[in-house]
Amino acid sequence: MANPRIFLSPPQISEREYDLVREALDSNYVAPLGPMVDRFEAALARYTGFPHALALSSGTAALHLALRVLGVEAGDRVVVPSLTFIGSVVPVLYQGAEPIFVDSSAKDWLIDADMLDATLARLAREGRPAKAVIVVDLYGQPCDGALYAAICDRHGAALVVDAAESLGSTLRGRHAGHGAQITCLSFNGNKIITTSGGGALLSDDEALVRRARNLSQQARVPVAHYEHVEFGYNYRLSNILGAIGLAQLETIEDRVARRRALFDAYRDRLGGLPGLSFIPDIPEARCNRWLSVALFDKNVQAGPEEVRLALEAVNIEARAVWKPMHMQPLFRDAEMVGGRVAEDLFARGLCLPSGAQVDDDVLDRICAIVDRLVEAPEAVSP
Ligand SMILES: *Cc1c(COP(=O)(O)O)cnc(C)c1O
């Protein structure tokens, strides 16, 4: 009998989700508002330490609203890392703005701070300064919000942190995303917690969140008839999905602990192989290890694609590191600053299965396959 498929990062559902969804249905708040959404927002704010949270239909919607309320308009420039998921970047296009891509740093895989600083200075000199910067907490790596905020302040750009992958990560004891004007989360199906689809916007700034909330509900003016002065979006999270999110969030610390233990196990067992290393540690950070990412040296026996195919052959899902945006046909005319690091991480990285399905037995199977392919032939021959 074939082994059941092991997914990269599948959802994990308990009885608690069923109970809260039933409660939501019984309440008849089957709408994009209701007590479960309110409770989910309060729980998100409490957990992340932000005073204001707004639950939305996706992480992409959260980023779009962030740019809109920060005043990004058609023709504006927005700096984003090239090494990210497309969801970080399409909100720039939704606003008719222009993405300027910047390379990542090999030391933490986050947008290169020095390159960002120099780029913002140059864009200002050109007379078209960047309106905003989106820093992405790649694979859960929490960025130093104070560092990036100082750079952005110097050049008059707003700072958004795309924390879609870093829920549960901390830096110096604080949750990921602090220091930004707005921080965005995603609860898509493969994230560390999920509402099937969903997202949230977090901020210290009550006025920004109030405005985002209004725009997320078709920008209705609060009068008895429907009155509209400007256009908004239908971006609110459903109350039913809020119930799922509330149940999921109760387990976040266990999930972080489990993913971190799995990453440590991969690194202990495979990190000693010649030519194999892992995504770097950030000092004073607790990374949620959303995905465990291995890095293959160029001269190693088998590269990430061979390993991915060997795992796929036994029904185990692994995936390349995000393909950089400046290598995408969609962005062939966009400006790119640097690019060597992003291209290198894409060529050499592999995301290993990181969900709760990876028990000791699955871990043994995965490690045996990687070991067999990567180990030098003289070391395996008798
Ligand atoms: C998942 C993700 C998003 C988008 O979130 P959705 O909820 O899928 O819209 C944005 N940025 C990054 C880095 C992501 O991983």
PDB file of C-alpha atoms in Angstrom, residues 87-304:
ATOM      1  CA  GLY A  87       1.462  37.954  -2.279  1.00  0.00           C
ATOM      2  CA  SER A  88       3.942  40.500  -0.884  1.00  0.00           C
ATOM      3  CA  VAL A  89       4.118  42.330  -4.206  1.00  0.00           C
ATOM      4  CA  VAL A  90       0.761  42.259  -6.012  1.00  0.00           C
ATOM      5  CA  PRO A  91      -0.735  44.812  -3.577  1.00  0.00           C
ATOM      6  CA  VAL A  92       1.803  47.299  -5.004  1.00  0.00           C
ATOM      7  CA  LEU A  93       0.369  46.598  -8.462  1.00  0.00           C
ATOM      8  CA  TYR A  94      -3.219  46.860  -7.170  1.00  0.00           C
ATOM      9  CA  GLN A  95      -2.397  50.466  -6.204  1.00  0.00           C
ATOM     10  CA  GLY A  96      -0.895  51.161  -9.611  1.00  0.00           C
ATOM     11  CA  ALA A  97       2.442  51.747  -7.895  1.00  0.00           C
ATOM     12  CA  GLU A  98       5.863  50.565  -9.053  1.00  0.00           C
ATOM     13  CA  PRO A  99       7.770  47.851  -7.160  1.00  0.00           C
ATOM     14  CA  ILE A 100      11.518  48.389  -6.796  1.00  0.00           C
ATOM     15  CA  PHE A 101      13.166  45.082  -5.890  1.00  0.00           C
ATOM     16  CA  VAL A 102      16.138  44.846  -3.553  1.00  0.00           C
ATOM     17  CA  ASP A 103      18.329  41.820  -2.854  1.00  0.00           C
ATOM     18  CA  SER A 104      18.427  39.891   0.427  1.00  0.00           C
ATOM     19  CA  SER A 105      21.289  39.447   2.853  1.00  0.00           C
ATOM     20  CA  ALA A 106      22.963  36.037   3.127  1.00  0.00           C
ATOM     21  CA  LYS A 107      23.254  36.522   6.887  1.00  0.00           C
ATOM     22  CA  ASP A 108      19.507  36.322   7.614  1.00  0.00           C
ATOM     23  CA  TRP A 109      17.787  36.005   4.176  1.00  0.00           C
ATOM     24  CA  LEU A 110      15.931  39.309   4.798  1.00  0.00           C
ATOM     25  CA  ILE A 111      16.036  42.432   2.610  1.00  0.00           C
ATOM     26  CA  ASP A 112      19.599  43.794   2.747  1.00  0.00           C
ATOM     27  CA  ALA A 113      19.526  46.799   5.106  1.00  0.00           C
ATOM     28  CA  ASP A 114      22.558  48.595   3.607  1.00  0.00           C
ATOM     29  CA  MET A 115      21.314  48.087   0.070  1.00  0.00           C
ATOM     30  CA  LEU A 116      17.871  49.304   1.136  1.00  0.00           C
ATOM     31  CA  ASP A 117      19.357  52.440   2.713  1.00  0.00           C
ATOM     32  CA  ALA A 118      21.409  53.225  -0.410  1.00  0.00           C
ATOM     33  CA  THR A 119      18.433  52.542  -2.681  1.00  0.00           C
ATOM     34  CA  LEU A 120      16.094  54.822  -0.720  1.00  0.00           C
ATOM     35  CA  ALA A 121      18.728  57.567  -0.853  1.00  0.00           C
ATOM     36  CA  ARG A 122      19.092  57.186  -4.617  1.00  0.00           C
ATOM     37  CA  LEU A 123      15.322  57.148  -5.258  1.00  0.00           C
ATOM     38  CA  ALA A 124      15.058  60.406  -3.282  1.00  0.00           C
ATOM     39  CA  ARG A 125      17.920  61.940  -5.280  1.00  0.00           C
ATOM     40  CA  GLU A 126      16.078  61.022  -8.459  1.00  0.00           C
ATOM     41  CA  GLY A 127      13.185  63.149  -7.210  1.00  0.00           C
ATOM     42  CA  ARG A 128      10.797  60.204  -6.787  1.00  0.00           C
ATOM     43  CA  PRO A 129      11.375  58.932  -3.230  1.00  0.00           C
ATOM     44  CA  ALA A 130       9.854  55.604  -2.192  1.00  0.00           C
ATOM     45  CA  LYS A 131       6.494  56.015  -0.488  1.00  0.00           C
ATOM     46  CA  ALA A 132       6.754  52.739   1.418  1.00  0.00           C
ATOM     47  CA  VAL A 133       8.974  49.743   2.103  1.00  0.00           C
ATOM     48  CA  ILE A 134       7.664  46.220   2.653  1.00  0.00           C
ATOM     49  CA  VAL A 135      10.050  44.054   4.678  1.00  0.00           C
ATOM     50  CA  VAL A 136       9.198  40.338   4.562  1.00  0.00           C
ATOM     51  CA  ASP A 137       9.875  37.988   7.499  1.00  0.00           C
ATOM     52  CA  LEU A 138      10.954  35.191   5.178  1.00  0.00           C
ATOM     53  CA  TYR A 139      10.337  31.642   6.446  1.00  0.00           C
ATOM     54  CA  GLY A 140       9.515  33.092   9.870  1.00  0.00           C
ATOM     55  CA  GLN A 141      12.795  35.034  10.276  1.00  0.00           C
ATOM     56  CA  PRO A 142      11.728  38.069  12.357  1.00  0.00           C
ATOM     57  CA  CYS A 143      13.218  41.273  10.987  1.00  0.00           C
ATOM     58  CA  ASP A 144      14.629  43.960  13.278  1.00  0.00           C
ATOM     59  CA  GLY A 145      11.781  46.459  13.046  1.00  0.00           C
ATOM     60  CA  ALA A 146      13.750  49.213  14.820  1.00  0.00           C
ATOM     61  CA  LEU A 147      16.614  48.915  12.327  1.00  0.00           C
ATOM     62  CA  TYR A 148      14.347  49.110   9.272  1.00  0.00           C
ATOM     63  CA  ALA A 149      12.173  51.838  10.836  1.00  0.00           C
ATOM     64  CA  ALA A 150      15.279  54.005  11.331  1.00  0.00           C
ATOM     65  CA  ILE A 151      16.251  53.532   7.676  1.00  0.00           C
ATOM     66  CA  CYS A 152      12.727  54.282   6.456  1.00  0.00           C
ATOM     67  CA  ASP A 153      12.413  57.344   8.710  1.00  0.00           C
ATOM     68  CA  ARG A 154      15.660  58.726   7.329  1.00  0.00           C
ATOM     69  CA  HIS A 155      14.190  58.693   3.816  1.00  0.00           C
ATOM     70  CA  GLY A 156      10.547  59.496   4.610  1.00  0.00           C
ATOM     71  CA  ALA A 157       9.154  56.089   3.642  1.00  0.00           C
ATOM     72  CA  ALA A 158       6.457  54.202   5.548  1.00  0.00           C
ATOM     73  CA  LEU A 159       7.393  50.726   6.832  1.00  0.00           C
ATOM     74  CA  VAL A 160       5.153  47.680   6.423  1.00  0.00           C
ATOM     75  CA  VAL A 161       6.229  44.284   7.726  1.00  0.00           C
ATOM     76  CA  ASP A 162       4.871  41.286   5.835  1.00  0.00           C
ATOM     77  CA  ALA A 163       4.719  38.843   8.749  1.00  0.00           C
ATOM     78  CA  ALA A 164       2.614  36.324   6.811  1.00  0.00           C
ATOM     79  CA  GLU A 165       5.187  33.640   7.602  1.00  0.00           C
ATOM     80  CA  SER A 166       6.306  34.774  11.067  1.00  0.00           C
ATOM     81  CA  LEU A 167       3.328  34.476  13.417  1.00  0.00           C
ATOM     82  CA  GLY A 168       4.812  33.249  16.718  1.00  0.00           C
ATOM     83  CA  SER A 169       8.354  34.445  15.980  1.00  0.00           C
ATOM     84  CA  THR A 170       9.912  36.865  18.445  1.00  0.00           C
ATOM     85  CA  LEU A 171      12.900  39.187  18.482  1.00  0.00           C
ATOM     86  CA  ARG A 172      14.343  40.243  21.841  1.00  0.00           C
ATOM     87  CA  GLY A 173      11.196  38.860  23.453  1.00  0.00           C
ATOM     88  CA  ARG A 174       8.702  40.862  21.377  1.00  0.00           C
ATOM     89  CA  HIS A 175       6.465  39.433  18.693  1.00  0.00           C
ATOM     90  CA  ALA A 176       7.569  39.835  15.073  1.00  0.00           C
ATOM     91  CA  GLY A 177       6.562  43.013  13.255  1.00  0.00           C
ATOM     92  CA  HIS A 178       6.968  45.671  15.950  1.00  0.00           C
ATOM     93  CA  GLY A 179       8.502  48.915  14.725  1.00  0.00           C
ATOM     94  CA  ALA A 180       6.463  49.024  11.507  1.00  0.00           C
ATOM     95  CA  GLN A 181       3.516  51.325  10.888  1.00  0.00           C
ATOM     96  CA  ILE A 182       1.536  48.264   9.843  1.00  0.00           C
ATOM     97  CA  THR A 183       2.244  44.540  10.150  1.00  0.00           C
ATOM     98  CA  CYS A 184       0.348  41.954   8.101  1.00  0.00           C
ATOM     99  CA  LEU A 185      -0.421  38.298   8.833  1.00  0.00           C
ATOM    100  CA  SER A 186      -1.764  35.459   6.681  1.00  0.00           C
ATOM    101  CA  PHE A 187      -3.886  32.485   7.682  1.00  0.00           C
ATOM    102  CA  ASN A 188      -3.756  30.686   4.364  1.00  0.00           C
ATOM    103  CA  GLY A 189      -3.983  26.900   4.426  1.00  0.00           C
ATOM    104  CA  ASN A 190      -0.255  26.229   4.657  1.00  0.00           C
ATOM    105  CA  LYS A 191       0.632  28.882   7.245  1.00  0.00           C
ATOM    106  CA  ILE A 192       1.445  28.054  10.873  1.00  0.00           C
ATOM    107  CA  ILE A 193      -2.204  28.637  11.776  1.00  0.00           C
ATOM    108  CA  THR A 194      -4.996  28.790   9.237  1.00  0.00           C
ATOM    109  CA  THR A 195      -8.576  29.957   8.769  1.00  0.00           C
ATOM    110  CA  SER A 196      -8.517  28.152   5.370  1.00  0.00           C
ATOM    111  CA  GLY A 197      -8.032  31.613   3.906  1.00  0.00           C
ATOM    112  CA  GLY A 198      -7.589  34.789   5.890  1.00  0.00           C
ATOM    113  CA  GLY A 199      -5.264  37.473   7.112  1.00  0.00           C
ATOM    114  CA  ALA A 200      -4.927  40.332   9.550  1.00  0.00           C
ATOM    115  CA  LEU A 201      -3.551  43.831   9.831  1.00  0.00           C
ATOM    116  CA  LEU A 202      -1.854  44.889  13.091  1.00  0.00           C
ATOM    117  CA  SER A 203      -0.793  48.338  14.198  1.00  0.00           C
ATOM    118  CA  ASP A 204      -0.057  50.633  17.134  1.00  0.00           C
ATOM    119  CA  ASP A 205      -1.924  53.370  15.264  1.00  0.00           C
ATOM    120  CA  GLU A 206      -5.628  53.318  16.031  1.00  0.00           C
ATOM    121  CA  ALA A 207      -6.551  55.809  13.295  1.00  0.00           C
ATOM    122  CA  LEU A 208      -4.859  53.709  10.575  1.00  0.00           C
ATOM    123  CA  VAL A 209      -6.695  50.583  11.703  1.00  0.00           C
ATOM    124  CA  ARG A 210     -10.022  52.396  11.933  1.00  0.00           C
ATOM    125  CA  ARG A 211      -9.587  53.613   8.376  1.00  0.00           C
ATOM    126  CA  ALA A 212      -8.518  50.163   7.150  1.00  0.00           C
ATOM    127  CA  ARG A 213     -11.566  48.662   8.862  1.00  0.00           C
ATOM    128  CA  ASN A 214     -13.852  51.077   7.058  1.00  0.00           C
ATOM    129  CA  LEU A 215     -12.205  50.422   3.683  1.00  0.00           C
ATOM    130  CA  SER A 216     -12.483  46.663   4.263  1.00  0.00           C
ATOM    131  CA  GLN A 217     -16.279  47.056   4.462  1.00  0.00           C
ATOM    132  CA  GLN A 218     -16.945  48.927   1.217  1.00  0.00           C
ATOM    133  CA  ALA A 219     -16.099  52.293   2.831  1.00  0.00           C
ATOM    134  CA  ARG A 220     -19.674  52.812   3.964  1.00  0.00           C
ATOM    135  CA  VAL A 221     -20.396  56.120   5.618  1.00  0.00           C
ATOM    136  CA  PRO A 222     -22.168  55.261   8.913  1.00  0.00           C
ATOM    137  CA  VAL A 223     -25.671  56.450   8.102  1.00  0.00           C
ATOM    138  CA  ALA A 224     -28.869  54.423   7.849  1.00  0.00           C
ATOM    139  CA  HIS A 225     -28.894  54.385   4.050  1.00  0.00           C
ATOM    140  CA  TYR A 226     -25.777  53.244   2.165  1.00  0.00           C
ATOM    141  CA  GLU A 227     -23.724  56.344   1.443  1.00  0.00           C
ATOM    142  CA  HIS A 228     -20.371  56.307  -0.392  1.00  0.00           C
ATOM    143  CA  VAL A 229     -17.793  59.036  -0.718  1.00  0.00           C
ATOM    144  CA  GLU A 230     -14.870  56.808  -1.747  1.00  0.00           C
ATOM    145  CA  PHE A 231     -14.504  53.197  -2.770  1.00  0.00           C
ATOM    146  CA  GLY A 232     -13.375  50.386  -0.490  1.00  0.00           C
ATOM    147  CA  TYR A 233     -13.218  46.598  -0.697  1.00  0.00           C
ATOM    148  CA  ASN A 234     -15.021  43.531   0.563  1.00  0.00           C
ATOM    149  CA  TYR A 235     -12.079  42.254   2.615  1.00  0.00           C
ATOM    150  CA  ARG A 236     -13.536  41.270   6.002  1.00  0.00           C
ATOM    151  CA  LEU A 237     -13.041  37.805   7.471  1.00  0.00           C
ATOM    152  CA  SER A 238     -16.152  35.687   7.827  1.00  0.00           C
ATOM    153  CA  ASN A 239     -17.377  35.020  11.363  1.00  0.00           C
ATOM    154  CA  ILE A 240     -17.262  31.254  10.645  1.00  0.00           C
ATOM    155  CA  LEU A 241     -13.597  31.500   9.708  1.00  0.00           C
ATOM    156  CA  GLY A 242     -13.012  33.697  12.753  1.00  0.00           C
ATOM    157  CA  ALA A 243     -14.128  30.725  14.849  1.00  0.00           C
ATOM    158  CA  ILE A 244     -11.518  28.522  13.165  1.00  0.00           C
ATOM    159  CA  GLY A 245      -8.852  31.173  13.710  1.00  0.00           C
ATOM    160  CA  LEU A 246      -9.715  31.517  17.382  1.00  0.00           C
ATOM    161  CA  ALA A 247      -9.324  27.771  17.919  1.00  0.00           C
ATOM    162  CA  GLN A 248      -6.090  27.671  15.912  1.00  0.00           C
ATOM    163  CA  LEU A 249      -4.530  30.588  17.770  1.00  0.00           C
ATOM    164  CA  GLU A 250      -5.007  28.810  21.113  1.00  0.00           C
ATOM    165  CA  THR A 251      -2.401  26.268  19.948  1.00  0.00           C
ATOM    166  CA  ILE A 252       0.180  28.628  18.433  1.00  0.00           C
ATOM    167  CA  GLU A 253       2.828  28.163  21.121  1.00  0.00           C
ATOM    168  CA  ASP A 254       2.675  24.357  20.763  1.00  0.00           C
ATOM    169  CA  ARG A 255       2.962  24.696  16.991  1.00  0.00           C
ATOM    170  CA  VAL A 256       5.998  26.965  17.248  1.00  0.00           C
ATOM    171  CA  ALA A 257       7.655  24.588  19.722  1.00  0.00           C
ATOM    172  CA  ARG A 258       6.979  21.636  17.447  1.00  0.00           C
ATOM    173  CA  ARG A 259       8.299  23.303  14.288  1.00  0.00           C
ATOM    174  CA  ARG A 260      11.374  24.507  16.133  1.00  0.00           C
ATOM    175  CA  ALA A 261      12.055  21.001  17.452  1.00  0.00           C
ATOM    176  CA  LEU A 262      11.648  19.600  13.947  1.00  0.00           C
ATOM    177  CA  PHE A 263      14.074  22.154  12.516  1.00  0.00           C
ATOM    178  CA  ASP A 264      16.607  21.281  15.235  1.00  0.00           C
ATOM    179  CA  ALA A 265      16.193  17.588  14.414  1.00  0.00           C
ATOM    180  CA  TYR A 266      16.783  18.190  10.686  1.00  0.00           C
ATOM    181  CA  ARG A 267      19.812  20.316  11.425  1.00  0.00           C
ATOM    182  CA  ASP A 268      21.252  17.821  13.937  1.00  0.00           C
ATOM    183  CA  ARG A 269      20.863  14.914  11.545  1.00  0.00           C
ATOM    184  CA  LEU A 270      21.670  16.548   8.206  1.00  0.00           C
ATOM    185  CA  GLY A 271      23.689  19.646   9.059  1.00  0.00           C
ATOM    186  CA  GLY A 272      26.846  17.535   9.382  1.00  0.00           C
ATOM    187  CA  LEU A 273      26.645  16.215   5.812  1.00  0.00           C
ATOM    188  CA  PRO A 274      29.286  17.652   3.510  1.00  0.00           C
ATOM    189  CA  GLY A 275      27.893  20.633   1.617  1.00  0.00           C
ATOM    190  CA  LEU A 276      24.606  20.855   3.503  1.00  0.00           C
ATOM    191  CA  SER A 277      23.608  23.725   5.785  1.00  0.00           C
ATOM    192  CA  PHE A 278      20.419  25.431   6.992  1.00  0.00           C
ATOM    193  CA  ILE A 279      18.765  28.832   7.009  1.00  0.00           C
ATOM    194  CA  PRO A 280      20.830  30.951   9.430  1.00  0.00           C
ATOM    195  CA  ASP A 281      19.895  31.807  13.017  1.00  0.00           C
ATOM    196  CA  ILE A 282      19.136  35.433  13.845  1.00  0.00           C
ATOM    197  CA  PRO A 283      20.725  36.575  17.134  1.00  0.00           C
ATOM    198  CA  GLU A 284      18.224  37.148  19.967  1.00  0.00           C
ATOM    199  CA  ALA A 285      15.391  35.754  17.834  1.00  0.00           C
ATOM    200  CA  ARG A 286      13.011  32.892  18.294  1.00  0.00           C
ATOM    201  CA  CYS A 287      12.121  31.940  14.713  1.00  0.00           C
ATOM    202  CA  ASN A 288       8.859  30.002  14.398  1.00  0.00           C
ATOM    203  CA  ARG A 289      10.576  27.784  11.771  1.00  0.00           C
ATOM    204  CA  TRP A 290       7.445  27.894   9.637  1.00  0.00           C
ATOM    205  CA  LEU A 291       9.412  25.917   7.068  1.00  0.00           C
ATOM    206  CA  SER A 292      12.720  24.138   7.623  1.00  0.00           C
ATOM    207  CA  VAL A 293      14.956  25.255   4.769  1.00  0.00           C
ATOM    208  CA  ALA A 294      18.128  23.381   3.807  1.00  0.00           C
ATOM    209  CA  LEU A 295      20.862  24.878   1.644  1.00  0.00           C
ATOM    210  CA  PHE A 296      22.997  22.752  -0.707  1.00  0.00           C
ATOM    211  CA  ASP A 297      26.533  23.698  -1.713  1.00  0.00           C
ATOM    212  CA  LYS A 298      27.066  24.016  -5.470  1.00  0.00           C
ATOM    213  CA  ASN A 299      29.523  21.103  -5.582  1.00  0.00           C
ATOM    214  CA  VAL A 300      27.408  18.676  -3.577  1.00  0.00           C
ATOM    215  CA  GLN A 301      26.530  15.264  -5.116  1.00  0.00           C
ATOM    216  CA  ALA A 302      22.834  15.965  -5.514  1.00  0.00           C
ATOM    217  CA  GLY A 303      21.183  19.380  -5.579  1.00  0.00           C
ATOM    218  CA  PRO A 304      17.833  20.463  -4.146  1.00  0.00           C
TER     219      PRO A 304
END
